[in-house]
mmCIF file of C-alpha atoms and ligand atoms in Angstrom:
data_model
loop_
_atom_site.group_PDB
_atom_site.id
_atom_site.type_symbol
_atom_site.label_atom_id
_atom_site.label_comp_id
_atom_site.label_asym_id
_atom_site.label_seq_id
_atom_site.Cartn_x
_atom_site.Cartn_y
_atom_site.Cartn_z
ATOM 1 C CA MET A 287 -72.817 -63.682 -69.042
ATOM 2 C CA LEU A 288 -70.524 -60.638 -69.192
ATOM 3 C CA THR A 289 -70.864 -57.897 -71.786
ATOM 4 C CA ASP A 290 -68.811 -55.028 -73.065
ATOM 5 C CA TYR A 291 -70.806 -52.772 -75.368
ATOM 6 C CA HIS A 292 -69.272 -49.392 -74.854
ATOM 7 C CA VAL A 293 -66.020 -50.019 -76.668
ATOM 8 C CA HIS A 294 -64.106 -47.761 -79.083
ATOM 9 C CA LEU A 295 -61.901 -49.309 -81.727
ATOM 10 C CA ARG A 296 -59.300 -46.563 -81.393
ATOM 11 C CA PRO A 297 -57.959 -43.968 -78.965
ATOM 12 C CA ASP A 298 -59.298 -40.399 -78.864
ATOM 13 C CA GLU A 299 -56.165 -39.118 -80.483
ATOM 14 C CA ASP A 300 -55.040 -37.584 -83.744
ATOM 15 C CA ASP A 301 -53.759 -39.877 -86.419
ATOM 16 C CA THR A 302 -56.175 -42.690 -85.754
ATOM 17 C CA PRO A 303 -57.634 -43.153 -89.248
ATOM 18 C CA PRO A 304 -60.227 -45.845 -90.048
ATOM 19 C CA GLU A 305 -57.804 -47.562 -92.473
ATOM 20 C CA ARG A 306 -55.698 -48.509 -89.472
ATOM 21 C CA TYR A 307 -58.369 -49.177 -86.840
ATOM 22 C CA PHE A 308 -61.529 -50.324 -88.630
ATOM 23 C CA THR A 309 -59.847 -53.515 -89.773
ATOM 24 C CA PRO A 310 -60.649 -57.216 -89.152
ATOM 25 C CA GLY A 311 -57.242 -57.592 -87.471
ATOM 26 C CA ASN A 312 -57.953 -54.821 -84.956
ATOM 27 C CA ALA A 313 -61.476 -56.131 -84.260
ATOM 28 C CA GLU A 314 -59.895 -59.535 -83.654
ATOM 29 C CA ARG A 315 -57.541 -58.092 -81.025
ATOM 30 C CA TYR A 316 -60.584 -56.799 -79.136
ATOM 31 C CA ARG A 317 -62.374 -60.090 -79.525
ATOM 32 C CA GLU A 318 -59.339 -61.967 -78.164
ATOM 33 C CA ALA A 319 -59.087 -59.612 -75.198
ATOM 34 C CA ALA A 320 -62.795 -60.145 -74.490
ATOM 35 C CA GLU A 321 -62.475 -63.925 -74.684
ATOM 36 C CA GLU A 322 -59.544 -63.901 -72.243
ATOM 37 C CA ARG A 323 -61.748 -62.047 -69.761
ATOM 38 C CA GLY A 324 -64.814 -64.232 -70.266
ATOM 39 C CA ILE A 325 -66.811 -61.541 -72.102
ATOM 40 C CA ALA A 326 -69.199 -63.174 -74.527
ATOM 41 C CA GLU A 327 -71.073 -60.160 -75.794
ATOM 42 C CA LEU A 328 -68.844 -57.532 -77.392
ATOM 43 C CA GLY A 329 -70.044 -54.427 -79.153
ATOM 44 C CA VAL A 330 -68.459 -51.294 -80.493
ATOM 45 C CA ALA A 331 -69.745 -47.747 -80.088
ATOM 46 C CA GLU A 332 -67.714 -45.128 -81.948
ATOM 47 C CA HIS A 333 -68.140 -41.489 -80.970
ATOM 48 C CA ILE A 334 -70.684 -39.788 -83.192
ATOM 49 C CA HIS A 335 -68.448 -36.711 -83.490
ATOM 50 C CA ARG A 336 -65.825 -38.686 -85.430
ATOM 51 C CA PHE A 337 -68.143 -38.888 -88.435
ATOM 52 C CA THR A 338 -68.615 -36.077 -90.966
ATOM 53 C CA GLN A 339 -72.404 -36.723 -91.000
ATOM 54 C CA SER A 340 -72.543 -35.642 -87.327
ATOM 55 C CA LEU A 341 -72.108 -32.003 -88.469
ATOM 56 C CA GLN A 342 -75.612 -32.188 -89.855
ATOM 57 C CA VAL A 343 -76.669 -32.666 -86.229
ATOM 58 C CA TRP A 344 -74.468 -30.114 -84.481
ATOM 59 C CA GLU A 345 -71.531 -27.890 -85.320
ATOM 60 C CA HIS A 346 -69.939 -27.558 -81.925
ATOM 61 C CA PRO A 347 -66.175 -26.733 -82.209
ATOM 62 C CA TRP A 348 -65.299 -30.045 -80.553
ATOM 63 C CA TRP A 349 -67.294 -31.927 -83.163
ATOM 64 C CA ARG A 350 -65.833 -29.896 -86.030
ATOM 65 C CA LEU A 351 -62.377 -30.736 -84.713
ATOM 66 C CA TRP A 352 -62.996 -34.472 -85.016
ATOM 67 C CA ALA A 353 -65.569 -35.083 -87.778
ATOM 68 C CA ARG A 354 -63.535 -36.771 -90.512
ATOM 69 C CA ASP A 355 -64.824 -40.296 -91.162
ATOM 70 C CA ASP A 356 -67.856 -41.797 -92.915
ATOM 71 C CA VAL A 357 -70.403 -43.341 -90.562
ATOM 72 C CA ASP A 358 -71.794 -45.684 -93.254
ATOM 73 C CA ALA A 359 -68.346 -47.078 -93.956
ATOM 74 C CA TYR A 360 -68.011 -47.754 -90.186
ATOM 75 C CA CYS A 361 -71.398 -49.533 -90.087
ATOM 76 C CA ALA A 362 -70.558 -51.598 -93.187
ATOM 77 C CA PHE A 363 -67.198 -52.563 -91.716
ATOM 78 C CA VAL A 364 -68.652 -53.747 -88.388
ATOM 79 C CA ARG A 365 -71.527 -55.678 -90.051
ATOM 80 C CA GLU A 366 -69.582 -57.236 -92.913
ATOM 81 C CA GLU A 367 -66.092 -57.777 -91.551
ATOM 82 C CA THR A 368 -66.549 -58.437 -87.808
ATOM 83 C CA ASP A 369 -68.796 -60.422 -85.481
ATOM 84 C CA LEU A 370 -69.191 -57.442 -83.121
ATOM 85 C CA ARG A 371 -72.470 -55.867 -82.196
ATOM 86 C CA LEU A 372 -72.933 -52.515 -83.918
ATOM 87 C CA GLY A 373 -73.448 -49.469 -81.736
ATOM 88 C CA ILE A 374 -72.684 -45.808 -81.510
ATOM 89 C CA GLU A 375 -72.027 -43.376 -78.658
ATOM 90 C CA ALA A 376 -74.283 -40.501 -79.644
ATOM 91 C CA ASP A 377 -73.992 -37.486 -77.342
ATOM 92 C CA TYR A 378 -77.269 -35.905 -76.438
ATOM 93 C CA VAL A 379 -77.573 -32.413 -77.943
ATOM 94 C CA ALA A 380 -80.507 -30.517 -76.470
ATOM 95 C CA GLY A 381 -82.614 -28.932 -79.147
ATOM 96 C CA ARG A 382 -81.204 -31.171 -81.885
ATOM 97 C CA GLU A 383 -83.331 -34.254 -81.126
ATOM 98 C CA ASN A 384 -84.945 -34.370 -84.581
ATOM 99 C CA ARG A 385 -81.609 -34.198 -86.345
ATOM 100 C CA LEU A 386 -80.178 -36.835 -84.022
ATOM 101 C CA ALA A 387 -83.184 -39.047 -84.703
ATOM 102 C CA THR A 388 -82.692 -38.684 -88.450
ATOM 103 C CA PHE A 389 -79.026 -39.593 -88.158
ATOM 104 C CA LEU A 390 -79.770 -42.644 -86.005
ATOM 105 C CA GLU A 391 -82.768 -43.873 -87.990
ATOM 106 C CA GLN A 392 -80.738 -44.003 -91.202
ATOM 107 C CA ARG A 393 -78.588 -46.901 -89.859
ATOM 108 C CA GLU A 394 -79.434 -50.241 -88.281
ATOM 109 C CA TRP A 395 -77.808 -50.373 -84.874
ATOM 110 C CA ASP A 396 -77.817 -53.118 -82.323
ATOM 111 C CA PHE A 397 -77.802 -50.459 -79.613
ATOM 112 C CA VAL A 398 -77.476 -46.700 -79.272
ATOM 113 C CA ILE A 399 -75.593 -45.275 -76.268
ATOM 114 C CA GLY A 400 -76.555 -41.830 -75.054
ATOM 115 C CA SER A 401 -74.015 -39.718 -73.225
ATOM 116 C CA VAL A 402 -74.013 -36.238 -71.733
ATOM 117 C CA HIS A 403 -70.646 -34.722 -72.537
ATOM 118 C CA PHE A 404 -72.213 -31.291 -72.947
ATOM 119 C CA VAL A 405 -74.717 -29.326 -70.908
ATOM 120 C CA ARG A 406 -75.995 -27.086 -73.685
ATOM 121 C CA ASP A 407 -72.745 -25.759 -75.237
ATOM 122 C CA ALA A 408 -70.567 -26.301 -72.178
ATOM 123 C CA ALA A 409 -68.315 -29.356 -71.944
ATOM 124 C CA VAL A 410 -68.429 -31.646 -68.890
ATOM 125 C CA ASP A 411 -65.184 -33.583 -69.303
ATOM 126 C CA LEU A 412 -63.500 -32.302 -72.458
ATOM 127 C CA GLU A 413 -60.848 -29.673 -71.912
ATOM 128 C CA GLY A 414 -59.773 -27.230 -74.601
ATOM 129 C CA PRO A 415 -59.410 -23.537 -75.256
ATOM 130 C CA ASP A 416 -62.010 -23.287 -77.998
ATOM 131 C CA TRP A 417 -65.222 -24.141 -76.146
ATOM 132 C CA GLU A 418 -67.023 -23.392 -72.932
ATOM 133 C CA HIS A 419 -66.837 -25.635 -69.822
ATOM 134 C CA VAL A 420 -69.446 -26.274 -67.200
ATOM 135 C CA TRP A 421 -66.900 -25.213 -64.595
ATOM 136 C CA GLY A 422 -65.905 -22.103 -66.556
ATOM 137 C CA ARG A 423 -68.641 -19.693 -65.506
ATOM 138 C CA GLY A 424 -68.132 -19.707 -61.763
ATOM 139 C CA ASP A 425 -71.421 -21.529 -61.115
ATOM 140 C CA ARG A 426 -71.874 -23.206 -57.790
ATOM 141 C CA PRO A 427 -71.149 -26.970 -57.836
ATOM 142 C CA ASP A 428 -74.765 -27.690 -56.856
ATOM 143 C CA ARG A 429 -75.993 -25.763 -59.883
ATOM 144 C CA ILE A 430 -73.619 -27.678 -62.172
ATOM 145 C CA TRP A 431 -74.671 -31.042 -60.797
ATOM 146 C CA GLN A 432 -78.317 -30.128 -61.050
ATOM 147 C CA ARG A 433 -78.004 -29.031 -64.697
ATOM 148 C CA TYR A 434 -75.944 -32.089 -65.608
ATOM 149 C CA PHE A 435 -78.514 -34.527 -64.175
ATOM 150 C CA GLU A 436 -81.414 -32.562 -65.671
ATOM 151 C CA THR A 437 -79.719 -32.947 -69.047
ATOM 152 C CA LEU A 438 -79.278 -36.690 -68.436
ATOM 153 C CA ALA A 439 -82.988 -36.903 -67.695
ATOM 154 C CA GLU A 440 -83.841 -34.951 -70.856
ATOM 155 C CA ALA A 441 -81.545 -37.245 -72.848
ATOM 156 C CA ALA A 442 -83.254 -40.384 -71.481
ATOM 157 C CA ARG A 443 -86.690 -38.928 -72.176
ATOM 158 C CA SER A 444 -85.744 -38.069 -75.802
ATOM 159 C CA GLY A 445 -86.387 -41.741 -76.645
ATOM 160 C CA LEU A 446 -83.258 -41.789 -78.803
ATOM 161 C CA TYR A 447 -81.273 -44.205 -76.676
ATOM 162 C CA ASP A 448 -81.034 -47.807 -75.403
ATOM 163 C CA ILE A 449 -78.395 -47.150 -72.751
ATOM 164 C CA MET A 450 -77.408 -44.053 -70.767
ATOM 165 C CA ALA A 451 -73.615 -44.023 -70.515
ATOM 166 C CA HIS A 452 -71.393 -43.110 -67.519
ATOM 167 C CA PRO A 453 -74.451 -41.627 -65.802
ATOM 168 C CA ASP A 454 -72.600 -39.574 -63.152
ATOM 169 C CA LEU A 455 -69.882 -38.270 -65.498
ATOM 170 C CA VAL A 456 -70.069 -34.850 -63.869
ATOM 171 C CA LYS A 457 -67.950 -36.230 -60.984
ATOM 172 C CA VAL A 458 -65.075 -37.050 -63.386
ATOM 173 C CA TRP A 459 -62.608 -34.544 -61.886
ATOM 174 C CA GLY A 460 -63.024 -35.936 -58.363
ATOM 175 C CA SER A 461 -61.519 -33.716 -55.641
ATOM 176 C CA ALA A 462 -59.935 -31.463 -58.284
ATOM 177 C CA ARG A 463 -63.303 -29.662 -58.469
ATOM 178 C CA PRO A 464 -65.521 -28.502 -55.589
ATOM 179 C CA GLN A 465 -68.235 -30.962 -54.539
ATOM 180 C CA PRO A 466 -71.942 -30.159 -54.249
ATOM 181 C CA GLU A 467 -73.180 -29.339 -50.794
ATOM 182 C CA ARG A 468 -76.506 -31.119 -51.055
ATOM 183 C CA ASP A 469 -76.733 -34.911 -50.873
ATOM 184 C CA PRO A 470 -76.235 -35.831 -54.538
ATOM 185 C CA ARG A 471 -79.177 -38.271 -54.358
ATOM 186 C CA HIS A 472 -81.284 -35.140 -54.673
ATOM 187 C CA TYR A 473 -79.906 -34.752 -58.210
ATOM 188 C CA TYR A 474 -79.899 -38.492 -59.085
ATOM 189 C CA GLU A 475 -83.580 -39.040 -58.333
ATOM 190 C CA PRO A 476 -85.199 -37.214 -61.306
ATOM 191 C CA ALA A 477 -82.671 -38.789 -63.675
ATOM 192 C CA VAL A 478 -83.464 -42.266 -62.404
ATOM 193 C CA GLU A 479 -87.139 -41.567 -62.770
ATOM 194 C CA ALA A 480 -86.651 -40.361 -66.348
ATOM 195 C CA MET A 481 -84.627 -43.451 -67.306
ATOM 196 C CA LEU A 482 -87.266 -45.664 -65.762
ATOM 197 C CA GLU A 483 -90.166 -43.949 -67.538
ATOM 198 C CA ALA A 484 -88.285 -43.877 -70.863
ATOM 199 C CA GLY A 485 -87.433 -47.586 -70.596
ATOM 200 C CA VAL A 486 -83.720 -47.120 -71.118
ATOM 201 C CA ALA A 487 -80.973 -49.082 -69.438
ATOM 202 C CA MET A 488 -78.276 -47.511 -67.275
ATOM 203 C CA GLU A 489 -74.631 -48.272 -67.906
ATOM 204 C CA LEU A 490 -72.244 -49.449 -65.232
ATOM 205 C CA SER A 491 -68.844 -48.378 -66.626
ATOM 206 C CA THR A 492 -65.377 -49.036 -65.299
ATOM 207 C CA ALA A 493 -64.022 -45.975 -67.184
ATOM 208 C CA GLY A 494 -64.345 -43.797 -64.068
ATOM 209 C CA LEU A 495 -61.653 -45.981 -62.391
ATOM 210 C CA ARG A 496 -59.217 -44.648 -65.018
ATOM 211 C CA LYS A 497 -60.191 -41.002 -64.426
ATOM 212 C CA PRO A 498 -59.204 -38.556 -61.632
ATOM 213 C CA VAL A 499 -62.357 -39.512 -59.640
ATOM 214 C CA GLY A 500 -61.161 -43.130 -59.478
ATOM 215 C CA GLU A 501 -64.693 -44.604 -59.068
ATOM 216 C CA LEU A 502 -67.082 -46.654 -61.078
ATOM 217 C CA TYR A 503 -69.721 -44.764 -63.081
ATOM 218 C CA PRO A 504 -72.158 -44.711 -61.345
ATOM 219 C CA GLY A 505 -71.032 -44.623 -57.708
ATOM 220 C CA PRO A 506 -72.742 -46.812 -55.083
ATOM 221 C CA ALA A 507 -75.530 -44.379 -54.152
ATOM 222 C CA LEU A 508 -76.750 -43.895 -57.732
ATOM 223 C CA LEU A 509 -76.392 -47.605 -58.519
ATOM 224 C CA ALA A 510 -78.414 -48.509 -55.418
ATOM 225 C CA MET A 511 -81.128 -46.031 -56.350
ATOM 226 C CA ALA A 512 -81.287 -47.305 -59.907
ATOM 227 C CA VAL A 513 -81.444 -50.955 -58.851
ATOM 228 C CA ASP A 514 -84.064 -50.155 -56.271
ATOM 229 C CA ALA A 515 -86.171 -48.483 -59.003
ATOM 230 C CA GLY A 516 -85.780 -51.595 -61.186
ATOM 231 C CA LEU A 517 -83.602 -50.083 -63.925
ATOM 232 C CA PRO A 518 -81.898 -52.629 -66.159
ATOM 233 C CA ILE A 519 -78.075 -52.378 -66.142
ATOM 234 C CA ALA A 520 -75.671 -52.627 -69.062
ATOM 235 C CA LEU A 521 -71.997 -53.406 -68.297
ATOM 236 C CA SER A 522 -69.146 -51.773 -70.202
ATOM 237 C CA SER A 523 -65.531 -50.637 -69.947
ATOM 238 C CA ASP A 524 -65.463 -47.720 -72.442
ATOM 239 C CA ALA A 525 -62.252 -49.272 -73.739
ATOM 240 C CA HIS A 526 -60.279 -47.268 -76.281
ATOM 241 C CA VAL A 527 -57.580 -49.969 -76.784
ATOM 242 C CA PRO A 528 -57.837 -53.787 -76.640
ATOM 243 C CA GLY A 529 -56.074 -53.867 -73.277
ATOM 244 C CA GLN A 530 -58.952 -51.914 -71.708
ATOM 245 C CA VAL A 531 -61.691 -54.413 -72.737
ATOM 246 C CA GLY A 532 -63.261 -55.685 -69.547
ATOM 247 C CA PHE A 533 -61.113 -53.263 -67.565
ATOM 248 C CA ARG A 534 -61.392 -54.035 -63.791
ATOM 249 C CA TYR A 535 -64.526 -56.092 -64.253
ATOM 250 C CA ASP A 536 -63.856 -57.851 -60.922
ATOM 251 C CA ASP A 537 -64.645 -54.516 -59.233
ATOM 252 C CA ALA A 538 -67.638 -53.956 -61.485
ATOM 253 C CA VAL A 539 -69.157 -57.380 -60.849
ATOM 254 C CA ALA A 540 -68.580 -57.034 -57.097
ATOM 255 C CA ALA A 541 -70.361 -53.652 -57.116
ATOM 256 C CA LEU A 542 -73.232 -55.083 -59.130
ATOM 257 C CA ARG A 543 -73.626 -58.094 -56.777
ATOM 258 C CA ASP A 544 -73.438 -55.769 -53.734
ATOM 259 C CA ALA A 545 -76.229 -53.717 -55.242
ATOM 260 C CA GLY A 546 -78.325 -56.838 -55.837
ATOM 261 C CA VAL A 547 -78.011 -56.947 -59.638
ATOM 262 C CA THR A 548 -78.471 -60.480 -60.989
ATOM 263 C CA GLU A 549 -78.992 -59.809 -64.683
ATOM 264 C CA LEU A 550 -77.395 -57.769 -67.435
ATOM 265 C CA CYS A 551 -78.817 -56.286 -70.620
ATOM 266 C CA VAL A 552 -78.070 -57.842 -73.990
ATOM 267 C CA PHE A 553 -78.944 -55.991 -77.190
ATOM 268 C CA GLU A 554 -79.599 -57.020 -80.745
ATOM 269 C CA ARG A 555 -81.152 -54.770 -83.407
ATOM 270 C CA ARG A 556 -82.270 -52.452 -80.631
ATOM 271 C CA GLU A 557 -84.193 -55.243 -78.832
ATOM 272 C CA ARG A 558 -83.211 -55.745 -75.197
ATOM 273 C CA ARG A 559 -83.230 -58.917 -73.197
ATOM 274 C CA LEU A 560 -81.747 -59.850 -69.809
ATOM 275 C CA GLU A 561 -79.154 -62.580 -69.154
ATOM 276 C CA PRO A 562 -77.875 -63.806 -65.777
ATOM 277 C CA LEU A 563 -74.804 -61.847 -64.588
ATOM 278 C CA GLY A 564 -71.477 -63.687 -64.401
HETATM 279 ZN ZN1 ZN B 91 -68.593 -40.933 -73.270
HETATM 280 ZN ZN1 ZN B 92 -67.095 -43.766 -74.857
#
């Protein structure tokens, strides 16, 4: 089986209202793209920050910029008008775990994806003049990588999530940013341990192939370490348009097979089971 759970029904752009994107016709376009690529399990995971209710969790300027839609209308649409699995991409916000838990517990998800787009208030991959960036303080790359992976470990341990998304997102800028001097496995190890202890799955995402870094998330060393530790793997494309569903899955499946992965995670009502890969 192939899966694609980390899928957005619209681009991260202005003028993408739910009336136009949360429609049976649009869901059908994603379903058709998935069928063409042999993907049986398809789920959607809208960004938490696109919903007004997210401001009860955090009021970061990036979230305030985007929070316009009603999360319950989104859930009702996916459940009642589509055959897609219902998920959400809920950024980890350190110190706001209780509020995040309240937000998540109020709805019945098939899976909850945790991502680290912020290390405290500083953005990892979101550029803009109105907020801090992890690269903006002149910290050494090693310090930035360490803090990113510590936050990933904290997120996993929060118990809020089923899947940790794009686990080495900090590498997104590739050679456009200085690289850490230490072997990055030094930073991966505590995060892998945290995911293992928390019982969450790790995502293999093809989104990194569309970014400056031009690699899968995670890269081979982190994937090997995770597989070696026995972490279950969830496969996704992080598509934002139907044409990106299953994006470069040939590369993803090859990387998984090389790493010795034989099964993928499948989720329903936050229960996880494993199905043979392929
Ligand atoms: Zn993300
Ligand atoms: Zn995403």
